[in-house]
PDB file of C-alpha atoms in Angstrom:
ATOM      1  CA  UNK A   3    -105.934 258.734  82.726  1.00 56.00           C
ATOM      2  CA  UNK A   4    -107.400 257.220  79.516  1.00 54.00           C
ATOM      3  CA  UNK A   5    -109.285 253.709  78.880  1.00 52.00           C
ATOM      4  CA  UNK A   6    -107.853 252.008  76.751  1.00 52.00           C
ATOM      5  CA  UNK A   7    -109.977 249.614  74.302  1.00 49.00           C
ATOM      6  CA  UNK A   8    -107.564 249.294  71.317  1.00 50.00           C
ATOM      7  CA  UNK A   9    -104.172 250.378  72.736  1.00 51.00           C
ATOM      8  CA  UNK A  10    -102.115 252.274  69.471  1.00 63.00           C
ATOM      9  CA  UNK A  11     -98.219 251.478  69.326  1.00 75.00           C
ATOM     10  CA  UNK A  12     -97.251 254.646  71.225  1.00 91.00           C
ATOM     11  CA  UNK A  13     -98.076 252.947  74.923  1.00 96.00           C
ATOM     12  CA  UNK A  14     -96.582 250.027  76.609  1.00 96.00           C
ATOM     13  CA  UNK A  15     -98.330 247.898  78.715  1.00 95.00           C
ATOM     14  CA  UNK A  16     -96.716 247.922  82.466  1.00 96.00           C
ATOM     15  CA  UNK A  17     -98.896 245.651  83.867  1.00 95.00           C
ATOM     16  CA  UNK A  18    -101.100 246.028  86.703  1.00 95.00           C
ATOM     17  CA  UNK A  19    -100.847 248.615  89.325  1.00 96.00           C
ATOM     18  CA  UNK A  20     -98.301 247.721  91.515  1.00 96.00           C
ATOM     19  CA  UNK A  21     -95.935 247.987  88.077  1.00 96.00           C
ATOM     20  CA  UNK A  22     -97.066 251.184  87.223  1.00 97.00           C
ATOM     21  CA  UNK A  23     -96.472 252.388  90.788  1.00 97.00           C
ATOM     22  CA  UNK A  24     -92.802 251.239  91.005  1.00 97.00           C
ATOM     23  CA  UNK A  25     -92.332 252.661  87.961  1.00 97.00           C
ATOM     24  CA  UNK A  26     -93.230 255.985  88.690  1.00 97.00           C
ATOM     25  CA  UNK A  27     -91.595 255.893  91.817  1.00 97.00           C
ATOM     26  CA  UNK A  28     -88.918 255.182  90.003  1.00 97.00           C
ATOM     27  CA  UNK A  29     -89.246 257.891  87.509  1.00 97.00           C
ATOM     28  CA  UNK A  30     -89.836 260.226  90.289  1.00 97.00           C
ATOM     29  CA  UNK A  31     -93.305 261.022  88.738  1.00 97.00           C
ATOM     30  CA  UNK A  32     -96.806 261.124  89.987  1.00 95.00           C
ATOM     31  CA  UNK A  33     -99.464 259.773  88.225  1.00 94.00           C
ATOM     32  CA  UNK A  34    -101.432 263.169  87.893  1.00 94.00           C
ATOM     33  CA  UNK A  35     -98.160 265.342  86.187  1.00 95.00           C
ATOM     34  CA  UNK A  36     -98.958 261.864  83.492  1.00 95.00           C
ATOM     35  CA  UNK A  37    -102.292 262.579  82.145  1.00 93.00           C
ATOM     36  CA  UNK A  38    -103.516 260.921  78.800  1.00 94.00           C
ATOM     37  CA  UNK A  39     -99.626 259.643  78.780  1.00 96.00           C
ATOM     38  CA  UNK A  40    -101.290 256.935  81.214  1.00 97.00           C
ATOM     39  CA  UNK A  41    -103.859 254.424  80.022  1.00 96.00           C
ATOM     40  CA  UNK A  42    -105.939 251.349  81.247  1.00 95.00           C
ATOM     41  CA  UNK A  43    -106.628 248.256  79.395  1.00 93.00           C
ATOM     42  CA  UNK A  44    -109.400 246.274  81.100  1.00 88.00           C
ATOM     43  CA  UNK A  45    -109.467 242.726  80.300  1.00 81.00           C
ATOM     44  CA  UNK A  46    -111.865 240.554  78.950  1.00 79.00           C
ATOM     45  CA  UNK A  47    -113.670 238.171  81.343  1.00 74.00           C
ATOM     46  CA  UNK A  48    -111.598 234.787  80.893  1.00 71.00           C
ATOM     47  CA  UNK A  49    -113.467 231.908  79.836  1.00 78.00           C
ATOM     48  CA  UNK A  50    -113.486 229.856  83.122  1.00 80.00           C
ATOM     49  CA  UNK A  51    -115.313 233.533  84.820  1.00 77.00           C
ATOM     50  CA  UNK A  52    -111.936 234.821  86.265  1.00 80.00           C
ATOM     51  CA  UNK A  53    -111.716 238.779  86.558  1.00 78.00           C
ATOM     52  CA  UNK A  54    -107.671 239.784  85.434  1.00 81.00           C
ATOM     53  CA  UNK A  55    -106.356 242.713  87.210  1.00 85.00           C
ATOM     54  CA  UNK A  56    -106.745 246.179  85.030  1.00 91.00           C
ATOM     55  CA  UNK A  57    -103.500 246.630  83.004  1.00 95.00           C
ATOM     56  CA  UNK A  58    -101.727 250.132  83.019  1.00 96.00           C
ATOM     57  CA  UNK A  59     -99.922 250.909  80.183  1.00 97.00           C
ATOM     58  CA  UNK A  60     -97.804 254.469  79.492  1.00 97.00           C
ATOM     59  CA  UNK A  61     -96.870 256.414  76.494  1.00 97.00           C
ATOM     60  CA  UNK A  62     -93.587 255.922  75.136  1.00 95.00           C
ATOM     61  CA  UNK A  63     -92.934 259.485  75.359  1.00 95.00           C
ATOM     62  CA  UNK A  64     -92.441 259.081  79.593  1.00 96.00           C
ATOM     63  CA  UNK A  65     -90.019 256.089  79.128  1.00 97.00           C
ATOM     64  CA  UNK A  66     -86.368 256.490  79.045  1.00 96.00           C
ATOM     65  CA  UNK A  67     -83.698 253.886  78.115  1.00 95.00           C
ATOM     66  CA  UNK A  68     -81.559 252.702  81.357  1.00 96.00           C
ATOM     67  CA  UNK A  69     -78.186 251.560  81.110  1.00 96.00           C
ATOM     68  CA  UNK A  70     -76.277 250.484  77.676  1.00 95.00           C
ATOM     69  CA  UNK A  71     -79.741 249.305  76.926  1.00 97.00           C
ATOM     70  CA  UNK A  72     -82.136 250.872  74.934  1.00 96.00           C
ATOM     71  CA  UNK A  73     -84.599 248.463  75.204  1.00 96.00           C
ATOM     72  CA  UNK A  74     -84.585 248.596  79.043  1.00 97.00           C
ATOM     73  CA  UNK A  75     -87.111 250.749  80.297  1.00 97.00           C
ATOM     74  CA  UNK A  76     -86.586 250.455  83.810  1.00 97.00           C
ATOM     75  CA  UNK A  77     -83.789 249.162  86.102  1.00 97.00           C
ATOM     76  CA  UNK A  78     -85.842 245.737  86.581  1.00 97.00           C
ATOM     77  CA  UNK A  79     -85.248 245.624  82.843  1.00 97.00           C
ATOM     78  CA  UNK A  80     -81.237 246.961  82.799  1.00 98.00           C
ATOM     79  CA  UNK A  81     -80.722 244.052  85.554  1.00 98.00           C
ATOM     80  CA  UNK A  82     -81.881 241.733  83.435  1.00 98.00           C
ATOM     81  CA  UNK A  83     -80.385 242.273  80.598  1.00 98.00           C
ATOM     82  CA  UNK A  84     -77.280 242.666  81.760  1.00 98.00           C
ATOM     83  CA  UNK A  85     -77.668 238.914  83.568  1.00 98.00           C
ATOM     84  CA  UNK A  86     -78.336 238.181  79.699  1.00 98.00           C
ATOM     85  CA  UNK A  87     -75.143 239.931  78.649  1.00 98.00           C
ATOM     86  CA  UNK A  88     -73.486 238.635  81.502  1.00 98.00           C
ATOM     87  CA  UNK A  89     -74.187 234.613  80.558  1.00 98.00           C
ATOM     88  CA  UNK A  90     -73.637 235.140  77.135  1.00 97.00           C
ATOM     89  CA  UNK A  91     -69.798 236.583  77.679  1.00 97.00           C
ATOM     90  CA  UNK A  92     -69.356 233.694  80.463  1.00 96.00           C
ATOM     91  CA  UNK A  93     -70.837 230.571  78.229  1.00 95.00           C
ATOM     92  CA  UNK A  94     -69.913 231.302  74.493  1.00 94.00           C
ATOM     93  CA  UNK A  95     -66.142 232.914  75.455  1.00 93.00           C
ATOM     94  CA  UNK A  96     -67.437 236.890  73.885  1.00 96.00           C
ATOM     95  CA  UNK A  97     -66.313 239.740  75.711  1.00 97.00           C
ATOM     96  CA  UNK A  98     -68.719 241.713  77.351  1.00 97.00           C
ATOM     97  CA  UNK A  99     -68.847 244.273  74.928  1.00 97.00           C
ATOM     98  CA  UNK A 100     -70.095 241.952  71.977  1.00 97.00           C
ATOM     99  CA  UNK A 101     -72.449 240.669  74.371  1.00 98.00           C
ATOM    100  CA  UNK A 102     -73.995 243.761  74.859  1.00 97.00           C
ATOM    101  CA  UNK A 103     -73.961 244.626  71.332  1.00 96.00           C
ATOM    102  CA  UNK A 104     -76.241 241.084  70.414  1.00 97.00           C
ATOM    103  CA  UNK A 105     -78.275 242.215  73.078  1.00 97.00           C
ATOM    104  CA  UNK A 106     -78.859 245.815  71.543  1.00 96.00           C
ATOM    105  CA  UNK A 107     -79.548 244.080  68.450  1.00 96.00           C
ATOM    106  CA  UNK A 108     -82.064 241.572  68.989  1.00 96.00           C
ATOM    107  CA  UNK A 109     -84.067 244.303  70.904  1.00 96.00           C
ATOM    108  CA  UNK A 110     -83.136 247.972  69.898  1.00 94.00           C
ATOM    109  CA  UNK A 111     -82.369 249.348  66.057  1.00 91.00           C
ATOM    110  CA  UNK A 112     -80.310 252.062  64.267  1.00 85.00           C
ATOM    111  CA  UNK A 113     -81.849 255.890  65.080  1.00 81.00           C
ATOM    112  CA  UNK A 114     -80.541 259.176  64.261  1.00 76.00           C
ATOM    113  CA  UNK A 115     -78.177 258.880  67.273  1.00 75.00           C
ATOM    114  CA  UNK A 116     -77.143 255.888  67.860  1.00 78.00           C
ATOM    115  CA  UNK A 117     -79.684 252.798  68.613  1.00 82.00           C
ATOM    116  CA  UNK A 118     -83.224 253.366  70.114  1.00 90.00           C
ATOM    117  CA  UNK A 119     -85.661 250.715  71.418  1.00 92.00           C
ATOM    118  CA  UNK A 120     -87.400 248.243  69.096  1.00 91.00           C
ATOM    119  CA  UNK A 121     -89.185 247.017  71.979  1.00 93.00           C
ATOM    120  CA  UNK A 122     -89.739 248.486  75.301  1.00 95.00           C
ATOM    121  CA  UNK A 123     -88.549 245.734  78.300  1.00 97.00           C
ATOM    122  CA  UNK A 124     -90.849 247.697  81.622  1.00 96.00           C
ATOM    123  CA  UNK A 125     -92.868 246.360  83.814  1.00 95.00           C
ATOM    124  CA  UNK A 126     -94.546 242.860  84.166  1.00 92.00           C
ATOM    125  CA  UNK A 127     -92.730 242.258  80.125  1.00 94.00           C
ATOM    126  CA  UNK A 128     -92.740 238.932  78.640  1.00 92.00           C
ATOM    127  CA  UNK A 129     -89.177 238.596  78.186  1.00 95.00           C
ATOM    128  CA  UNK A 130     -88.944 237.647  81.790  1.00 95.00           C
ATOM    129  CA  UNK A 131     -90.971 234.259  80.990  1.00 95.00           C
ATOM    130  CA  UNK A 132     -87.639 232.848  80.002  1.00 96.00           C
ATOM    131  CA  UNK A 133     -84.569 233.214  82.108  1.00 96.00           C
ATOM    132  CA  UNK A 134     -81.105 234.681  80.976  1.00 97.00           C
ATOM    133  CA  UNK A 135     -79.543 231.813  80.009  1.00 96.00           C
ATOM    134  CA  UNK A 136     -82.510 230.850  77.991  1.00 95.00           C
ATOM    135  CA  UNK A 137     -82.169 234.918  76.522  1.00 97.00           C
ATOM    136  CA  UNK A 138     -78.222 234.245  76.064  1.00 97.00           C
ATOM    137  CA  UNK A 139     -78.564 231.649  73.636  1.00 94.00           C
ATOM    138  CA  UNK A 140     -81.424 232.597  71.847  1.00 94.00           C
ATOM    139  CA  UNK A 141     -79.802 235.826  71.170  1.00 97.00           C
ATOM    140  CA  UNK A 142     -76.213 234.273  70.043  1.00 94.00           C
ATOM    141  CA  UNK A 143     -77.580 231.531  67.964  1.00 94.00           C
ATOM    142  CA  UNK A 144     -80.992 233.115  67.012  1.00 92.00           C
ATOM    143  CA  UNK A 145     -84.449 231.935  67.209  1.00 84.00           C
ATOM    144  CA  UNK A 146     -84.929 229.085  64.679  1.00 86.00           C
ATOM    145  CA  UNK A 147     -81.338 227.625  65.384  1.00 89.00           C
ATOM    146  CA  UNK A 148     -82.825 224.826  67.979  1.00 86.00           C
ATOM    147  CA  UNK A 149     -79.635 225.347  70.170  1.00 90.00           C
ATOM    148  CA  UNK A 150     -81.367 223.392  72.510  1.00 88.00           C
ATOM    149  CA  UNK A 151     -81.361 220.176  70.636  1.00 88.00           C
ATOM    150  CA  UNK A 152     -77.643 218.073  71.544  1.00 87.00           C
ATOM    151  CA  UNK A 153     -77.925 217.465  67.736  1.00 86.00           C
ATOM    152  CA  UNK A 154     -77.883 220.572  66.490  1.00 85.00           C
ATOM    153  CA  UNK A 155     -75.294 222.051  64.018  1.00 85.00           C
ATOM    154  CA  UNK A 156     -74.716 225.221  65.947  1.00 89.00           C
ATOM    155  CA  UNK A 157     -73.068 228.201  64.215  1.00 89.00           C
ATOM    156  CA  UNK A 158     -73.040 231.436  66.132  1.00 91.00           C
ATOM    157  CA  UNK A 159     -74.901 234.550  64.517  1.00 93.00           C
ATOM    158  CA  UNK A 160     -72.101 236.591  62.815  1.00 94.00           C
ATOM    159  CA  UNK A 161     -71.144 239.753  65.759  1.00 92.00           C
ATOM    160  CA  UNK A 162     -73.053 242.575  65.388  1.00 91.00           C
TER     161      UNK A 162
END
């Protein structure tokens, strides 16, 4: 297992250690079979003196896409997105299908076969700051469209 200063793009950060151990249970992998694939980023002291856990982060290469979700890393992460899938369908009258398809899009991108992740969901992610329903409209009207505002001139982003 590496230390890990400067992470490069080819790890994603799990969280602490109680992530990386689900998710290697879930894998059915030990940590040892993992090598350099694992790392550990050891944070800063904060400003007010507090000590952050250690945060584990693997190499891409050990992650595999769960579900119809290539972004989803883990089933934590397939759960989730299909609750995002889920409330989009049920609040904006799409079928499931399309649902999914806005969901691949915001977070996977076009590869040799098929779509591959353009971010990694695993672990202690920041996606789960927000809930689904937050995710859901986000996703169908897009980031800038202030969907939250009663004002707002909503249009849809065109199907994918």
């Amino acid at each position: 297992m590496d230390t890990a200063g400067q992470c490069d793009d080819t790890y994603e950060a799990v969280g602490p250690r109680e992530y990386l151990d689900r998710l290697l249970a879930e894998y059915g992998l030990r940590e040892d079979e993992l090598g350099d694939r694992i790392r550990v980023r050891i944070p800063a002291r904060g400003t007010s003196g507090l000590i952050y856990p250690q945060e584990y982060l693997v190499h891409e290469s050990v992650l595999r896409s769960h579900g119809n979700f290539p972004c989803a890393g883990d089933t934590e992460a397939l759960t989730f997105c299909e609750e995002i899938a889920d409330a989009m369908a049920r609040r904006y009258d799409i079928s499931h299908s399309e649902a999914v398809a806005r969901v691949n899009r915001q977070w996977s991108q076009a590869g040799g076969a098929g779509r591959v992740p353009g971010v990694w969901i695993v672990g202690l992610d920041i996606v789960y700051h927000e809930d689904a329903d937050y995710w859901a409209a986000s996703i169908c009207y897009g980031p800038d469209s202030r969907w939250w505002d009663p004002g707002a001139d909503l249009q849809p982003l065109p199907p994918p």
